[in-house]
Every structure is written in C-alpha cells, then in structure tokens.
Amino acid sequence: MMSGAAMVVRALKDSGVTHVFGYPGGAVLDIYDALYAQDDVKHVLVRHEQAAAHMADGYARSTGKTGTVLVTSGPGATNTITGIATAYMDSIPMVVLSGQVPSMHIGEDAFQETDMVGCSRPIVKHSFLVKRAIDIPKAIAKAYYIANTGRPGPVVVDLPKDLVNVLESHPYEYPSDVTMRSYNPTLKGHSKQIRKTVDTLVNAKRPVLYVGGGAITSEASELITELAEKLNAPVTSTLMGIGAFSSVHEQFVGMLGMHGTLEANKTMHNADCIFALGARFDDRVTNNVEKFCPHATIIHVDIDPASISKTVAVHIPVVGSVDKVVEQVLSQLNKKDLTEQKQKLADWWSQINSWRDRKCLSYEKSADVIKPQQVIEALYKHTNGDAYVSSDVGQHQMFAALYYPFAKPRRWINSGGLGTMGFGLPAAMGVQMANPDAVSVVVTGDGSIQMNIQELSTCLQYNLPVKIISLNNRALGMVRQWQDMIYKGRHSHSYMDSMPDFVKLAEAYGHVGIKVNHPSELDDAMAKCFALKDRLVFMDIAIDQNEHVYPMQIKYGAMDEMRLSKTERT
Amino acid sequence: MRRIISVLMENEPGSLSRIVGVFSQRGYNVDSLCVAPTTDSSLSRLTIVTHGDDKVIEQITKQVNKLIDVLKVTDLTDGTHVERELMLIKVAAKTDLVRSEVNRTVDIFRAQIVDTDAKNYTIQVTGTSDKLDAFAQAMWAQTEVIESSRTGVCGLARGEKSLRV
Ligand SMILES: Cc1ncc(C[n+]2csc(CCOP(=O)(O)OP(=O)(O)O)c2C)c(N)n1
Ligand SMILES: [Mg+2]
C-alpha cells in the first residue's frame, strides 16, 4: 500500500526511468514530496518547462530511451506544448506527466486548470487522464509502452491532484503485460512486398537509398551499411537521418532536400529506383511534388502506414520497421549473385562523381571575417568528429548539418520537423545528462540561444559542461536570407539591435565565455574551449552577416533545381 | 466522392474527441457522424460520412487507424453495404387537408407519425440519406417544417464481411 504520489514515482522506476526533467507547482507537490524520499529516479530542475521537454527530448534522441517530463497543471503544462510538438514531429519517445486540478474541480475553471489532454491532443501519440489512483501504474506503464514502440512519440499522462494525495494509500500493482488489442504495430514487411523490393533493387541501374529518421529509431545503421555496400548504391539522408549511414562513407552523397547537396538531389532526381527507409517525403525534401523524381520506381519502408503515399504516391509500399525490413531484404539478396553490381553501376557512379566535382559546399574564406562554414569545420577538427552536436534552428543549423560529417547515429540532435528555435541548448543538456562523459556541443545562433538562455542556470546547478558554439551574425540569419532572396533585401525585423554581451552573460551564470572576432583567433579559441572539459563554455563567434546557406532548392522546381551561390544556379 | 467510414474503437473517454480531432486537424470533411457502444459495451462503433478523392480517403482511414484506441477501420462504400439514417421531423398539421396530404406521403415513404397535437405532427422516417432528403422536401411542399433532427448514417457491409475483434 502506498500513496498515489509514491505510486507515480514507483511506476517510473518500474518503467526503467532514471531521469525526470521537471518543475514543481501546486498540483504536483505531492509527487515532488514522493521524489524527495528516494534516489532511484533523479530529478533535474529546469528554469522553464519548455526546456524540460527539450531536455527529455535530447536525452531520448541520444539514447533511444524514453525521456520523461514532470510539470504542474495550467501554465506548467502549457509551457511544455512546444516541446511536445517538437518531439511529436520528429517521432521522439517522451512521457509528460502533468499535474491536474482535483477531479471534483475539473471543468470549473479552477485555479491553474487547463484541459491538458485537450490542448495536447493534436501533438501527442496518445494521452491518459487518470481517473482512479489504482490506475496510476497501468497508465504510466502503458504510456512508456506506447511512447517507445511502433512509430515513437510523446504521451501525456494527466494526474488530478486528489489521486496523488500523500495521505491516502492504495494497493500498488505494476502490470506485467501492457499489450493492447487496439495497438499492434507491424514490424516485419509483407513477404510479397519484400520480393518485389528485392527484384526492383537488383534490376535497378540507378538506385539510391534515401534514409530518414526511422533508420535511427530502429537502430538499423549496420544493416543499411551492409545493404548499401552489397548493392554498391549511393546513399542520401534526410536532416533527421543524418548519421544513420556514415557521412564519411564513400557511398554517401550528402543530405538531400532544400539545403541538400547538389549530388544528393541530382542522384535522387535521376534515379530509376528510390529505396526510402524511414523517411517521409516531406516538403522540405521533395520541393515540387509534381516534378519529384520522374524516372524512379519508389519503394517506401515505414512503420507508419499513414506516412506511405501521403505526399508522394509510391510504387512499392512496405509497412514495417526499417531494421526488420532491411534484414528481410538482405536475407533474400544474399541468395542472389551480386558480383556484377560494381560494374553494373559504374556509369551511375561516374555520373554521380561528375556532380560531386562541382563541389557545391565550397565557399570562400576571408582574411578579415569568420565564415560560418569555417566554424563548423573547426568544430569538427577540435572534436575529432565524435561529439554529440545539438542544434538550434536557422542558418547555423544547416551549416552544422552540411559541414560536420557524422559517422554515427544519434550524434546529430536537431528539431527537424517543427524547426523549434530554443531547442538546442536544453537538448544538448539532456544529451549531456544521458552521456556524462561525452562531449556535448550545441551549435546555435544569436536569436535561438536567447529563446532558452535561462537554462545556463540549470547547467550550473548540475555541472553540465555543454559547449555552446554560437554563430553570431547579429541577425535572424535564415529570415534575412529569405528577405534577401525574395523580398529585395528588405530586412523586416530580422536583425537584432540590442545584442547582450554573451561573454558577460555566461560569466554571470557562473560559466566561461569566449568572444571570437577574427579568423586568426578561431583555432586557439576552439582549443581553449575543448580543453576546459569540466566547464560550460559559451563561444560567441562573430561571423559574416551576409553569408547565405547554399545549395538551396528553387521554389516550385524539381528537387535538383538549385541555387549554388548568390549568382550560380544548376 | 461520398464515403462511409466505419470504425470500431475502445469505448473509452476521449476516444471520440481524438477521431473528431483527426478530421479537424487534417482538414477532412465530416458530413455526418453516428456513434454508440456496440453489443459488447467495451467497444464503440462509429460511422462517418465524408467526401474526398481517393488519396484523401486513404489518408483518412490510415490516420484514424493510427489512433491508439481504434481497432478497425473500413470504408463501407468499397463494397456492397446496407445504410440507414433516421430522421424525426415536426411539421405543421393544422388543417384536415394538410393532415391527409401528409398522411399519404407518410404512407408512401413508410414513415410513421410518432407524436401529434392540435397543430403538429412529429414523423419518424428511416432509410438512406437520399430518401430522408426527399421526404423533407415533400414536407416542405405540403406544409411548414417546424424542426427536424437526423441521426447521421449508420451502416454495415453486406454478407460475410464484418468489423469485429
Ligand atoms: C520558435 C521559432 N520562432 C520563429 C522561427 C522562424 N525562424 C526560423 S530561423 C529563424 C532565425 C534564427 O536566427 P538565429 O538563431 O540567429 O540563427 P541564424 O539563422 O542567424 O543562424 C527564425 C526566426 C522558428 N523556427 N522558431
Ligand atoms: Mg543569427
């Protein structure tokens, strides 16, 4: 027998939870009291509930484990909404426990009452409003099961205050089985579809593997590498799939889409067979769907049937998890003679190499001003390409994605689907919590960093030595770039007039700040930053304000119609 | 094209709002909605009439199926099926002439007068939505329609096909 509050904490422990990111308030005081009495579940006190959700998210993305958030009712709960939506768009497993006013006051507009189940409904995989204390363990167990099976996603568990009253006791029973008759994700691909897939792949003359976030979720990296090498096929990756296939592998042609490489988009556009693995043909990839990859037979593997043929009609749908399906494909491919494959794709590769020769990522360095690309290259060098790199949203995000080759999955942590500014710092903190000995970096911008800067305080409290690489262009750079290109350079509210002194700000929070103004200082400053292993370092790097991210797809065009610089087009 | 989507789901609080949410979030049309527990009270059966092209309908069935509470989804209009809707309609029936005319129409449509007072008839009519439309039109032609209420369509596939756990 135990109180509802104790049941919450116990059920978290029984669900394998080690970290909870949260912020207390009236409706969850009983749960906080239960947390106080134990050491099994570590609570991390944030400074804003949005950041709690992003931290749990970074924790989840870097480990594959479910992130956990605990907040009070009303404003505590609504502050998590952006974080939940971010996780939802990128299919990240997360459980959000929100306090609720006592059951008897629900619907009375009681103090700090918000219909959290209703508010979050469009951005959760599922939600529970718990009605009886004895149902707490089951709701929590189910929440973790749903969050991290099938296509993962956030789950909200709303807990009315009367249920968690520390003065009442109830029998605790953690369910041994949480399977549901209404929820059975399909993992293995249909054998007929697998056969068609294998035939198409073997017969393709210009195949490409198009790898997305689902490949990371399903831990399919090794299998995909084996498949790519067997087929001798080029591999491209979405923003979310970066790292699923090593970016330093010779068959990797880079990220595709709006800011993808020329070779990736050309390879896709000219392919005769596209094997999509856990990617969702999102509008930032396809450009104009009417002109999308006209020559290709498209095979689409996705665990979520609703993702298949949602934007682009595919020829061979395969519902299943990427790892299982690739395994099935490999076991059939192994029976085929693929010795000719190298020779068969020789023409295809020479064409791809001619696109590569255009060196779409080359940029001009300057003696006076630091280029953003150069910062990312220096970051790569000083972290041996092995850091966890979280990112905010803007130009810096694209530079990081393009100029830091990730060799491993779960190292590139960014808000792809929702594009949430303010995600980076808390995400990097969640990464650091989950991987205390790893190097956790956030690449951010002067705009984004100010959206959750208060978390510098949390970093001090928990000794999180996150490295903040802020590409300071004194502008909302990505907005400015669009204004340059589309609005004749009218920079409507895209610049920042009153930038704080970030070095002093970092110092005020008890951290180290380094200002970098000149290209000649960059290398030493980076070295100093990464030598300070136990400290949070805020690198405020003044970069060229006028740099644009290229390549960039031309609106309404096919996916390979791109601007390569301010003056060149494909 | 008009479609009838039939859904079997857990009879739990919040299930219905999730389904309705899918329609509003994703901009799908709901022409009518009919929902009630089945003979197994742990389950609810929901019938939605909607319209859209094949791609939209495919997305609707997939997105609804994706909801955790949903067990099965089928598009009844894919095959032969039986569909019915019920309407209660209150019409002015003040004179003998109107009363006899309305009575005749009620007979033709196999409807039923279920309530009456000095001034009104309340009539129950069941059938396809088209039939209900036609009946309402006939009433307008003969007298004044005071109010009406329709259940929305419910339906079952013909023959062997069924939605069950
Ligand atoms: C919360 C939020 N608000 C607005 C936007 C729109 N937006 C996208 S990029 C961007 C500018 C980001 O500026 P900064 O962080 O300085 O990065 P930069 O592009 O300069 O590298 C804005 C405002 C967004 N993505 N997220
Ligand atoms: Mg900026």
CSV table of N, CA, C and O in Angstrom, one decimal, chain A residues 54 58 389-393 396 413-415 420-431 440-444 448-449 452 466:
chain,number,residue,atom,x,y,z
A,54,HIS,N,12.5,19.7,-24.0
A,54,HIS,CA,13.6,19.6,-24.9
A,54,HIS,C,14.7,18.8,-24.3
A,54,HIS,O,15.4,18.1,-25.0
A,58,GLY,N,16.3,15.6,-25.9
A,58,GLY,CA,17.7,15.4,-26.2
A,58,GLY,C,18.2,14.1,-25.6
A,58,GLY,O,19.0,13.3,-26.2
A,389,VAL,N,26.3,16.7,-31.4
A,389,VAL,CA,26.1,18.0,-31.8
A,389,VAL,C,24.6,18.3,-31.8
A,389,VAL,O,23.9,17.7,-32.6
A,390,SER,N,24.1,19.1,-30.9
A,390,SER,CA,22.7,19.5,-30.9
A,390,SER,C,22.7,20.8,-31.7
A,390,SER,O,23.7,21.5,-31.7
A,391,SER,N,21.5,21.2,-32.2
A,391,SER,CA,21.5,22.4,-33.0
A,391,SER,C,20.2,23.1,-32.7
A,391,SER,O,19.2,22.5,-32.3
A,392,ASP,N,20.3,24.4,-32.9
A,392,ASP,CA,19.1,25.2,-32.9
A,392,ASP,C,18.5,25.3,-34.3
A,392,ASP,O,18.8,24.4,-35.1
A,393,VAL,N,17.8,26.4,-34.6
A,393,VAL,CA,17.2,26.4,-35.9
A,393,VAL,C,17.5,27.7,-36.6
A,393,VAL,O,17.4,28.8,-36.0
A,396,HIS,N,22.7,28.5,-39.0
A,396,HIS,CA,23.7,27.7,-38.3
A,396,HIS,C,23.4,26.2,-38.3
A,396,HIS,O,24.3,25.4,-38.4
A,413,ILE,N,21.6,16.0,-33.3
A,413,ILE,CA,20.3,16.2,-32.5
A,413,ILE,C,19.7,17.5,-32.9
A,413,ILE,O,20.2,18.6,-32.5
A,414,ASN,N,18.6,17.5,-33.7
A,414,ASN,CA,18.0,18.8,-34.1
A,414,ASN,C,16.5,18.7,-34.3
A,414,ASN,O,16.0,17.6,-34.5
A,415,SER,N,15.9,19.8,-34.2
A,415,SER,CA,14.4,19.8,-34.4
A,415,SER,C,14.2,19.9,-35.9
A,415,SER,O,14.2,21.0,-36.4
A,420,THR,N,12.2,24.1,-34.2
A,420,THR,CA,12.0,24.9,-32.9
A,420,THR,C,13.2,25.7,-32.5
A,420,THR,O,14.2,25.0,-32.0
A,421,MET,N,13.2,27.0,-32.7
A,421,MET,CA,14.3,27.8,-32.1
A,421,MET,C,14.2,27.6,-30.6
A,421,MET,O,13.1,27.6,-30.0
A,422,GLY,N,15.3,27.5,-29.9
A,422,GLY,CA,15.3,27.3,-28.5
A,422,GLY,C,15.5,25.9,-28.1
A,422,GLY,O,15.6,25.6,-26.9
A,423,PHE,N,15.5,25.0,-29.0
A,423,PHE,CA,15.6,23.6,-28.8
A,423,PHE,C,17.1,23.2,-28.4
A,423,PHE,O,17.3,22.3,-27.5
A,424,GLY,N,18.0,23.9,-29.0
A,424,GLY,CA,19.4,23.4,-29.0
A,424,GLY,C,20.0,23.3,-27.6
A,424,GLY,O,20.5,22.2,-27.2
A,425,LEU,N,20.0,24.3,-26.8
A,425,LEU,CA,20.7,24.3,-25.5
A,425,LEU,C,20.1,23.2,-24.6
A,425,LEU,O,20.8,22.3,-24.1
A,426,PRO,N,18.8,23.3,-24.3
A,426,PRO,CA,18.3,22.2,-23.5
A,426,PRO,C,18.5,20.8,-24.0
A,426,PRO,O,18.7,19.9,-23.3
A,427,ALA,N,18.4,20.6,-25.3
A,427,ALA,CA,18.6,19.3,-25.9
A,427,ALA,C,20.1,18.9,-25.6
A,427,ALA,O,20.3,17.7,-25.2
A,428,ALA,N,21.0,19.8,-25.8
A,428,ALA,CA,22.4,19.4,-25.5
A,428,ALA,C,22.6,19.1,-24.0
A,428,ALA,O,23.4,18.2,-23.7
A,429,MET,N,21.8,19.7,-23.2
A,429,MET,CA,21.9,19.4,-21.7
A,429,MET,C,21.3,18.0,-21.5
A,429,MET,O,21.9,17.2,-20.7
A,430,GLY,N,20.2,17.7,-22.1
A,430,GLY,CA,19.7,16.3,-22.0
A,430,GLY,C,20.7,15.3,-22.5
A,430,GLY,O,20.8,14.2,-21.9
A,431,VAL,N,21.4,15.6,-23.6
A,431,VAL,CA,22.4,14.7,-24.1
A,431,VAL,C,23.5,14.5,-23.1
A,431,VAL,O,23.9,13.4,-22.8
A,440,SER,N,29.3,17.2,-25.4
A,440,SER,CA,28.0,17.6,-25.9
A,440,SER,C,28.1,19.1,-26.3
A,440,SER,O,28.4,20.0,-25.5
A,441,VAL,N,27.9,19.3,-27.6
A,441,VAL,CA,28.0,20.7,-28.1
A,441,VAL,C,26.6,21.1,-28.6
A,441,VAL,O,25.8,20.3,-29.0
A,442,VAL,N,26.4,22.4,-28.5
A,442,VAL,CA,25.2,23.0,-29.2
A,442,VAL,C,25.7,24.0,-30.2
A,442,VAL,O,26.5,24.9,-29.8
A,443,VAL,N,25.3,23.9,-31.4
A,443,VAL,CA,25.6,24.9,-32.4
A,443,VAL,C,24.3,25.8,-32.5
A,443,VAL,O,23.2,25.2,-32.7
A,444,THR,N,24.5,27.0,-32.2
A,444,THR,CA,23.3,27.9,-32.1
A,444,THR,C,23.5,29.2,-32.8
A,444,THR,O,24.6,29.5,-33.4
A,448,SER,N,18.4,32.1,-31.6
A,448,SER,CA,17.9,30.9,-31.0
A,448,SER,C,18.3,30.8,-29.5
A,448,SER,O,17.6,30.4,-28.7
A,449,ILE,N,19.6,31.1,-29.3
A,449,ILE,CA,20.1,30.9,-27.9
A,449,ILE,C,19.3,31.7,-26.9
A,449,ILE,O,19.2,31.3,-25.8
A,452,ASN,N,16.1,30.1,-24.9
A,452,ASN,CA,16.1,29.3,-23.7
A,452,ASN,C,17.3,29.5,-22.9
A,452,ASN,O,17.9,28.6,-22.2
A,466,VAL,N,28.4,21.7,-21.1
A,466,VAL,CA,28.0,21.8,-22.5
A,466,VAL,C,28.8,22.9,-23.2
A,466,VAL,O,29.2,23.9,-22.6
